[in-house]
Amino acid sequence: MDAAATLVVALAGVTAAGLLGFGWGRRRGARLDTSQAAARGDLSTLDLVRQALAALPDACLLVDTTGRVVMRNQAAGDLTGAVEGKPLVATFRVPAVIQAIERVAQAGPPEDIGFTLPVPVERTIEAHVAALGAAAPEALVLVLLRDMTAIARVERMRADFVANASHELRTPLTSLAGFIETIRGPARDDPEAQARFLEIMQTQADRMRRLIDDLLSLSRIELNEHVLPLGTADLAAIARDVVDAVQPQIARAGIRVPIEVEGTVPPVAGERDELIQVVQNLLDNAIKYGGDGGDVTIRLTSGQDPSGPVVRLAVADKGPGIAREHLPRLTERFYRVDAKASRERGGTGLGLAIVKHILNRHRGRLEIESEPGQGSRFTIVLRARATS
Ligand code: ADP
């Protein structure tokens, strides 16, 4: 509540009587050169207060001890429908806030009240209610309303994320615990069954390790997301290295992964290790989900964006493709078109989330084109490194 606290300090001493008596509404809407007028001493307190409210990013209003709106900024008008000179409760019927105003008007301490507004879209708002200056009946009450919807959404996402991650880890763990019990109990003297179970246990343990690796990757990338990468990377070389590294999977799928480079492609501004991870995740997916359809191609081109020269790297497969409604959600953590298919292929549901965060850090972007039955194309667009 720093904004409110600052304003309370700035306005301390301003009273309802002072405001109302000091040309209330006198110069409403007039454009003033604030600093010069203030320096000359001919800027009224009322004008200053009104301009301070107007400059606040949050909805803010002042009411008198009877609950009448003395002044409000535009945001407060939009949010509460408050009309200056009318009781706040006439347009804003949130009992918890109205009662808090009454308590504060009777010399109560400042209060913070959280509430939701259901229409037009549900919003989570926090009200800070504090008295200004003099004691009743002259006091004014300041009501600051902050839209916490985005913060509430982030908190919910964080809680969902922890629940999802725990669930993903719990499934292989439960399986491991079950097999340990079986090997120590019913299968104690059955080496054949033991060998079979140990193999499944190995798969489950690998899955847990991949998940933990991906979770750690994601949190590391998020920590650095605001730091622009300083390095320079050659995407064509990265593509060749990644294809070499995943050769065993390519061979197992019985496909080829040709790399096509159109003309000369400049180096990009980026961290080589992170970009390797991007290309690897995209190629992994193309082989995992699209490998049945035949060869996967990697194509590099240079291009021009409004921000300057860019390099595009596209990984295209001829697999089953993805229905349109899933496309906008693919980069969400743990979002999968088919969770069972993803798990069976060793997926964690985090690959594209990692891609998105790395590209965010690089101020790049991911474009996904796909049509069921036609395969998918995932294209990364990165800024070319300016050569001087
Ligand atoms: P996962 O570990 O499940 O592969 P990702 O974040 O890498 O997680 O991908 C999310 C989902 O997107 C996958 O579960 C899959 O349903 C879909 N997907 C990704 N790439 C492809 C592709 N090339 N073809 C079809 N579906 C894909």
Coordinates of C-alpha atoms and ligand atoms in Angstrom, one line a residue:
M1 CA 0.0 0.0 0.0
D2 CA 2.9 2.3 -0.7
A3 CA 0.9 4.5 -3.2
A4 CA -1.8 5.0 -0.6
A5 CA 0.7 5.7 2.2
T6 CA 2.4 8.3 0.1
L7 CA -0.8 9.9 -0.9
V8 CA -1.9 10.0 2.7
V9 CA 1.3 11.8 3.7
A10 CA 0.9 14.1 0.7
L11 CA -2.6 15.0 1.6
A12 CA -2.3 15.1 5.4
G13 CA -4.0 18.2 6.6
V14 CA -6.5 18.3 3.8
T15 CA -9.9 18.2 5.3
A16 CA -13.4 17.8 3.9
A17 CA -14.2 21.3 5.0
G18 CA -11.0 22.6 3.5
L19 CA -11.6 20.9 0.2
L20 CA -15.3 21.7 0.0
G21 CA -14.7 25.3 1.1
F22 CA -11.7 25.9 -1.0
G23 CA -13.3 26.2 -4.4
W24 CA -14.8 22.7 -4.6
G25 CA -15.0 22.0 -8.3
R26 CA -13.9 25.5 -9.1
R27 CA -11.4 24.6 -11.8
R28 CA -12.5 21.2 -12.7
G29 CA -11.1 20.0 -16.1
A30 CA -8.9 23.1 -16.5
R31 CA -5.4 22.3 -17.8
L32 CA -2.8 23.6 -15.5
D33 CA 0.9 23.8 -15.7
T34 CA 1.3 22.2 -12.3
S35 CA 4.9 23.0 -11.4
Q36 CA 4.8 26.6 -12.5
A37 CA 1.4 27.2 -10.9
A38 CA 2.6 25.5 -7.7
A39 CA 5.7 27.6 -7.7
R40 CA 3.7 30.8 -8.1
G41 CA 1.5 29.6 -5.3
D42 CA -1.7 29.9 -7.3
L43 CA -2.4 26.3 -7.6
S44 CA -5.2 25.5 -5.2
T45 CA -5.0 22.5 -2.9
L46 CA -8.1 21.1 -4.6
D47 CA -6.4 21.2 -8.0
L48 CA -3.3 19.6 -6.6
V49 CA -5.3 16.8 -5.0
R50 CA -7.3 16.3 -8.2
Q51 CA -4.2 16.0 -10.3
A52 CA -2.6 13.7 -7.8
L53 CA -5.6 11.4 -8.0
A54 CA -5.7 11.6 -11.8
A55 CA -2.0 10.6 -12.0
L56 CA -2.5 7.5 -9.8
P57 CA -2.6 4.3 -11.8
D58 CA -5.1 2.8 -9.3
A59 CA -8.7 3.6 -8.7
C60 CA -8.8 6.2 -5.9
L61 CA -11.5 8.2 -4.2
L62 CA -12.1 10.4 -1.3
V63 CA -15.3 10.3 0.7
D64 CA -16.5 12.3 3.7
T65 CA -17.6 10.9 7.0
T66 CA -21.2 10.6 5.8
G67 CA -20.0 8.3 2.9
R68 CA -20.5 11.0 0.2
V69 CA -18.0 11.0 -2.7
V70 CA -15.9 14.2 -2.5
M71 CA -13.5 13.4 -5.3
R72 CA -12.6 10.5 -7.5
N73 CA -10.3 9.7 -10.4
Q74 CA -11.4 8.3 -13.7
A75 CA -10.4 4.7 -12.8
A76 CA -12.5 4.9 -9.6
G77 CA -15.5 6.1 -11.6
D78 CA -15.1 3.2 -14.0
L79 CA -14.7 0.7 -11.3
T80 CA -17.4 1.8 -8.7
G81 CA -19.6 4.1 -10.7
A82 CA -19.0 6.8 -8.0
V83 CA -20.4 10.2 -8.7
E84 CA -18.9 13.2 -6.9
G85 CA -21.4 14.7 -4.5
K86 CA -23.4 11.4 -4.2
P87 CA -23.1 8.7 -1.6
L88 CA -20.7 6.0 -2.6
V89 CA -23.1 3.3 -1.6
A90 CA -25.6 4.5 -4.3
T91 CA -23.4 2.9 -7.0
F92 CA -21.0 0.6 -5.1
R93 CA -22.7 -2.0 -3.0
V94 CA -19.8 -3.9 -1.4
P95 CA -20.8 -4.1 2.3
A96 CA -17.4 -5.0 3.5
V97 CA -15.8 -1.9 2.0
I98 CA -18.7 0.4 2.9
Q99 CA -18.5 -0.8 6.5
A100 CA -14.7 -0.4 6.6
I101 CA -15.2 3.3 5.4
E102 CA -17.6 3.8 8.3
R103 CA -15.2 2.4 10.8
V104 CA -12.3 4.4 9.5
A105 CA -14.4 7.6 9.4
Q106 CA -15.0 7.0 13.1
A107 CA -11.2 7.3 13.7
G108 CA -10.6 3.6 13.1
P109 CA -7.2 2.4 11.9
P110 CA -6.5 1.8 8.2
E111 CA -8.0 -1.4 6.7
D112 CA -7.3 -3.6 3.8
I113 CA -10.3 -5.5 2.4
G114 CA -10.3 -8.0 -0.4
F115 CA -13.3 -8.6 -2.6
T116 CA -14.4 -9.8 -6.0
L117 CA -16.5 -7.9 -8.6
P118 CA -18.4 -10.5 -10.7
V119 CA -19.3 -8.4 -13.7
P120 CA -18.4 -7.8 -16.6
V121 CA -15.6 -10.3 -16.0
E122 CA -14.7 -11.5 -12.5
R123 CA -12.0 -9.3 -10.9
T124 CA -10.2 -9.6 -7.6
I125 CA -9.9 -6.2 -6.0
E126 CA -8.1 -5.0 -2.8
A127 CA -9.4 -1.9 -1.1
H128 CA -7.2 0.1 1.2
V129 CA -9.2 2.4 3.4
A130 CA -7.4 5.1 5.4
A131 CA -8.4 8.4 7.2
L132 CA -6.8 11.7 6.1
G133 CA -5.9 14.4 8.5
A134 CA -8.4 15.9 11.0
A135 CA -10.7 14.0 13.2
A136 CA -14.4 13.5 12.5
P137 CA -16.6 15.2 11.5
E138 CA -14.2 17.0 9.2
A139 CA -12.1 13.9 8.2
L140 CA -11.8 12.6 4.7
V141 CA -11.5 8.9 4.0
L142 CA -9.2 7.8 1.2
V143 CA -10.2 4.6 -0.6
L144 CA -7.7 3.0 -2.9
L145 CA -8.8 0.1 -5.1
R146 CA -6.2 -2.0 -6.6
D147 CA -7.0 -4.6 -9.3
M148 CA -5.3 -7.8 -8.1
T149 CA -6.8 -10.1 -10.7
A150 CA -3.4 -10.7 -12.5
I151 CA -1.6 -11.3 -9.2
A152 CA -4.4 -13.7 -8.0
R153 CA -4.1 -15.5 -11.4
V154 CA -0.3 -15.9 -11.0
E155 CA -0.8 -17.2 -7.5
R156 CA -3.4 -19.7 -8.7
M157 CA -1.1 -20.8 -11.5
R158 CA 1.7 -21.3 -9.0
A159 CA -0.5 -23.5 -6.8
D160 CA -1.7 -25.4 -9.9
F161 CA 1.9 -25.9 -11.0
V162 CA 3.0 -27.4 -7.6
A163 CA -0.1 -29.6 -7.7
N164 CA 0.7 -30.8 -11.2
A165 CA 4.4 -31.3 -10.6
S166 CA 3.6 -33.3 -7.4
H167 CA 1.1 -35.4 -9.3
E168 CA 3.6 -36.1 -12.1
L169 CA 6.2 -37.2 -9.6
R170 CA 3.8 -39.2 -7.4
T171 CA 2.7 -41.5 -10.3
P172 CA 6.1 -43.1 -11.0
L173 CA 6.9 -43.0 -7.2
T174 CA 3.8 -45.0 -6.4
S175 CA 4.7 -47.5 -9.1
L176 CA 8.3 -47.8 -7.8
A177 CA 7.0 -48.4 -4.2
G178 CA 4.6 -51.0 -5.5
F179 CA 7.2 -53.0 -7.3
I180 CA 9.6 -52.8 -4.4
E181 CA 6.9 -54.4 -2.2
T182 CA 6.2 -57.1 -4.8
I183 CA 9.9 -58.0 -5.2
R184 CA 10.3 -58.3 -1.4
G185 CA 7.0 -60.2 -1.1
P186 CA 5.2 -62.3 -3.7
A187 CA 8.1 -62.2 -6.2
R188 CA 10.8 -62.9 -3.7
D189 CA 11.8 -66.2 -5.3
D190 CA 10.9 -65.4 -8.9
P191 CA 14.0 -64.1 -10.6
E192 CA 12.2 -63.8 -13.9
A193 CA 9.5 -61.6 -12.6
Q194 CA 12.1 -59.6 -10.7
A195 CA 14.0 -58.9 -13.9
R196 CA 10.8 -57.7 -15.6
F197 CA 9.8 -55.5 -12.7
L198 CA 13.3 -54.0 -12.4
E199 CA 13.1 -53.0 -16.0
I200 CA 9.8 -51.2 -15.4
M201 CA 11.3 -49.6 -12.3
Q202 CA 14.2 -48.3 -14.3
T203 CA 11.8 -46.7 -16.8
Q204 CA 9.9 -45.0 -13.9
A205 CA 13.1 -43.8 -12.3
D206 CA 14.2 -42.4 -15.6
R207 CA 10.9 -40.6 -15.9
M208 CA 11.3 -39.0 -12.5
R209 CA 14.8 -37.9 -13.4
R210 CA 13.7 -36.3 -16.6
L211 CA 10.9 -34.5 -14.8
I212 CA 13.2 -33.2 -12.2
D213 CA 15.8 -32.1 -14.8
D214 CA 13.0 -30.3 -16.7
L215 CA 11.7 -28.6 -13.6
L216 CA 15.1 -27.4 -12.7
S217 CA 15.8 -26.2 -16.2
L218 CA 12.5 -24.2 -16.2
S219 CA 13.2 -22.5 -12.9
R220 CA 16.8 -21.7 -13.9
I221 CA 15.6 -20.1 -17.2
E222 CA 12.8 -18.2 -15.4
L223 CA 15.3 -16.7 -13.0
N224 CA 17.3 -15.4 -15.9
E225 CA 14.4 -14.4 -18.1
H226 CA 14.9 -10.7 -17.7
V227 CA 18.7 -10.9 -18.5
L228 CA 19.4 -10.5 -22.3
P229 CA 21.7 -13.1 -23.6
L230 CA 25.1 -11.7 -24.5
G231 CA 26.4 -14.6 -26.6
T232 CA 26.4 -15.2 -30.3
A233 CA 25.3 -18.6 -31.7
D234 CA 25.3 -20.3 -35.1
L235 CA 21.9 -22.0 -35.5
A236 CA 23.0 -24.2 -38.4
A237 CA 25.9 -25.6 -36.3
I238 CA 23.5 -26.1 -33.4
A239 CA 21.0 -27.9 -35.6
R240 CA 23.9 -30.3 -36.8
D241 CA 25.0 -30.9 -33.3
V242 CA 21.5 -31.7 -32.1
V243 CA 20.8 -34.1 -35.0
D244 CA 24.1 -35.9 -34.1
A245 CA 23.1 -36.1 -30.5
V246 CA 19.7 -37.6 -31.1
Q247 CA 21.0 -40.0 -33.8
P248 CA 19.9 -43.0 -31.7
Q249 CA 16.3 -41.9 -31.6
I250 CA 16.4 -41.0 -35.3
A251 CA 17.7 -44.5 -36.2
R252 CA 15.1 -46.1 -33.9
A253 CA 12.3 -44.2 -35.7
G254 CA 13.8 -45.3 -39.1
I255 CA 13.8 -41.8 -40.5
R256 CA 16.2 -39.2 -41.7
V257 CA 16.5 -35.6 -40.5
P258 CA 17.9 -33.4 -43.4
I259 CA 19.0 -29.9 -42.5
E260 CA 18.2 -27.3 -45.2
V261 CA 20.0 -24.0 -45.1
E262 CA 18.7 -21.3 -47.5
G263 CA 21.5 -19.0 -48.6
T264 CA 23.7 -17.6 -45.9
V265 CA 22.2 -17.4 -42.4
P266 CA 23.8 -14.9 -40.0
P267 CA 24.6 -15.8 -36.4
V268 CA 21.9 -15.0 -33.8
A269 CA 22.1 -13.2 -30.5
G270 CA 21.8 -16.0 -28.0
E271 CA 23.2 -18.5 -25.5
R272 CA 24.3 -21.6 -27.3
D273 CA 23.4 -24.0 -24.5
E274 CA 19.9 -22.7 -24.2
L275 CA 19.3 -22.7 -28.0
I276 CA 20.6 -26.3 -28.2
Q277 CA 17.9 -27.1 -25.6
V278 CA 15.3 -25.4 -27.8
V279 CA 16.2 -27.2 -31.0
Q280 CA 16.6 -30.5 -29.1
N281 CA 13.1 -30.2 -27.5
L282 CA 11.5 -29.4 -30.9
L283 CA 13.3 -32.2 -32.7
D284 CA 12.5 -34.7 -29.8
N285 CA 8.8 -33.9 -30.2
A286 CA 8.9 -34.1 -34.0
I287 CA 10.4 -37.6 -33.8
K288 CA 8.3 -38.6 -30.8
Y289 CA 4.9 -37.5 -32.2
G290 CA 5.6 -37.2 -35.9
G291 CA 8.2 -39.8 -36.6
D292 CA 5.7 -42.3 -37.9
G293 CA 4.9 -40.0 -40.8
G294 CA 8.5 -40.2 -42.2
D295 CA 11.4 -37.8 -42.3
V296 CA 11.6 -34.7 -40.2
T297 CA 13.2 -31.6 -41.7
I298 CA 15.0 -28.7 -40.2
R299 CA 15.0 -25.6 -42.3
L300 CA 17.0 -22.4 -41.7
T301 CA 16.2 -19.1 -43.4
S302 CA 17.1 -15.5 -42.8
G303 CA 14.4 -12.9 -42.8
Q304 CA 13.3 -9.4 -41.8
D305 CA 11.1 -8.4 -38.9
P306 CA 10.0 -4.9 -38.0
S307 CA 12.6 -5.0 -35.2
G308 CA 15.4 -5.9 -37.7
P309 CA 17.0 -9.0 -39.3
V310 CA 16.0 -12.4 -37.9
V311 CA 16.9 -16.0 -38.4
R312 CA 14.1 -18.6 -38.6
L313 CA 14.6 -22.3 -37.8
A314 CA 11.7 -24.6 -38.6
V315 CA 11.3 -28.2 -37.5
A316 CA 8.6 -29.9 -39.6
D317 CA 7.2 -33.4 -39.3
K318 CA 4.6 -35.3 -41.3
G319 CA 2.9 -36.8 -38.2
P320 CA -0.7 -36.7 -37.1
G321 CA -0.7 -32.9 -36.5
I322 CA -2.5 -31.1 -33.8
A323 CA -6.1 -29.8 -33.7
R324 CA -6.3 -26.0 -33.9
E325 CA -7.9 -25.6 -30.4
H326 CA -4.8 -27.0 -28.7
L327 CA -2.3 -24.7 -30.4
P328 CA -2.5 -21.7 -28.1
R329 CA -2.1 -23.8 -25.0
L330 CA 0.8 -26.1 -26.1
T331 CA 3.5 -24.0 -24.3
E332 CA 1.6 -24.1 -21.0
R333 CA 3.4 -26.3 -18.4
F334 CA 2.0 -29.8 -18.3
Y335 CA -0.4 -29.1 -21.2
R336 CA -0.6 -32.2 -23.5
V337 CA -3.0 -33.0 -26.3
D338 CA -2.9 -36.7 -25.1
A339 CA -1.4 -37.2 -21.7
K340 CA -1.2 -41.0 -22.0
A341 CA 0.6 -40.7 -25.4
S342 CA 3.0 -38.2 -24.0
R343 CA 3.9 -40.3 -21.0
E344 CA 4.3 -43.5 -23.1
R345 CA 6.8 -41.6 -25.2
G346 CA 8.7 -40.3 -22.2
G347 CA 7.3 -36.8 -22.3
T348 CA 7.2 -34.6 -19.2
G349 CA 4.8 -32.0 -20.6
L350 CA 7.4 -29.3 -20.0
G351 CA 9.4 -29.3 -23.3
L352 CA 7.5 -26.5 -25.0
A353 CA 7.2 -24.5 -21.8
I354 CA 11.0 -24.5 -21.6
V355 CA 11.2 -23.5 -25.3
K356 CA 8.9 -20.6 -24.7
H357 CA 10.8 -19.3 -21.7
I358 CA 14.1 -19.5 -23.5
L359 CA 12.7 -17.7 -26.5
N360 CA 11.2 -15.0 -24.2
R361 CA 14.6 -14.4 -22.7
H362 CA 16.1 -14.1 -26.2
R363 CA 13.2 -11.7 -27.3
G364 CA 12.4 -14.3 -29.9
R365 CA 9.2 -16.2 -30.6
L366 CA 7.7 -19.5 -31.4
E367 CA 5.3 -20.0 -34.3
I368 CA 3.3 -23.2 -34.4
E369 CA 1.5 -24.3 -37.6
S370 CA -0.3 -27.6 -37.7
E371 CA -3.3 -29.3 -39.2
P372 CA -4.6 -32.8 -38.3
G373 CA -3.4 -35.3 -40.8
Q374 CA -0.9 -32.8 -42.3
G375 CA 1.9 -32.8 -39.8
S376 CA 3.3 -29.9 -37.7
R377 CA 5.8 -27.1 -38.1
F378 CA 7.4 -25.4 -35.1
T379 CA 9.4 -22.3 -36.1
I380 CA 11.6 -20.3 -33.8
V381 CA 12.4 -16.7 -34.8
L382 CA 15.5 -15.2 -33.3
R383 CA 17.2 -11.8 -33.8
A384 CA 20.3 -11.9 -36.0
R385 CA 23.4 -10.7 -34.2
A386 CA 24.4 -7.3 -35.6
T387 CA 27.8 -7.5 -37.1
S388 CA 29.8 -4.3 -36.9
Ligands
ADP1 P1 5.8 -33.5 -23.8 O1 6.9 -33.8 -22.8 O2 4.5 -34.0 -23.5 O3 6.2 -33.8 -25.2 P2 5.8 -30.7 -24.7 O4 5.7 -29.5 -23.9 O5 7.1 -30.9 -25.4 O6 5.6 -31.9 -23.7 O7 4.7 -30.8 -25.7 C1 3.3 -30.6 -25.3 C2 2.3 -31.4 -26.1 O8 2.3 -30.9 -27.4 C3 2.7 -32.8 -26.3 O9 2.3 -33.6 -25.2 C4 2.0 -33.2 -27.6 O10 0.6 -33.5 -27.3 C5 2.0 -31.9 -28.4 N1 3.1 -31.9 -29.4 C6 4.3 -31.3 -29.3 N2 5.0 -31.4 -30.5 C7 4.2 -32.1 -31.3 C8 4.4 -32.6 -32.7 N3 5.5 -32.3 -33.4 N4 3.3 -33.3 -33.2 C9 2.2 -33.5 -32.5 N5 2.0 -33.1 -31.2 C10 3.0 -32.4 -30.6

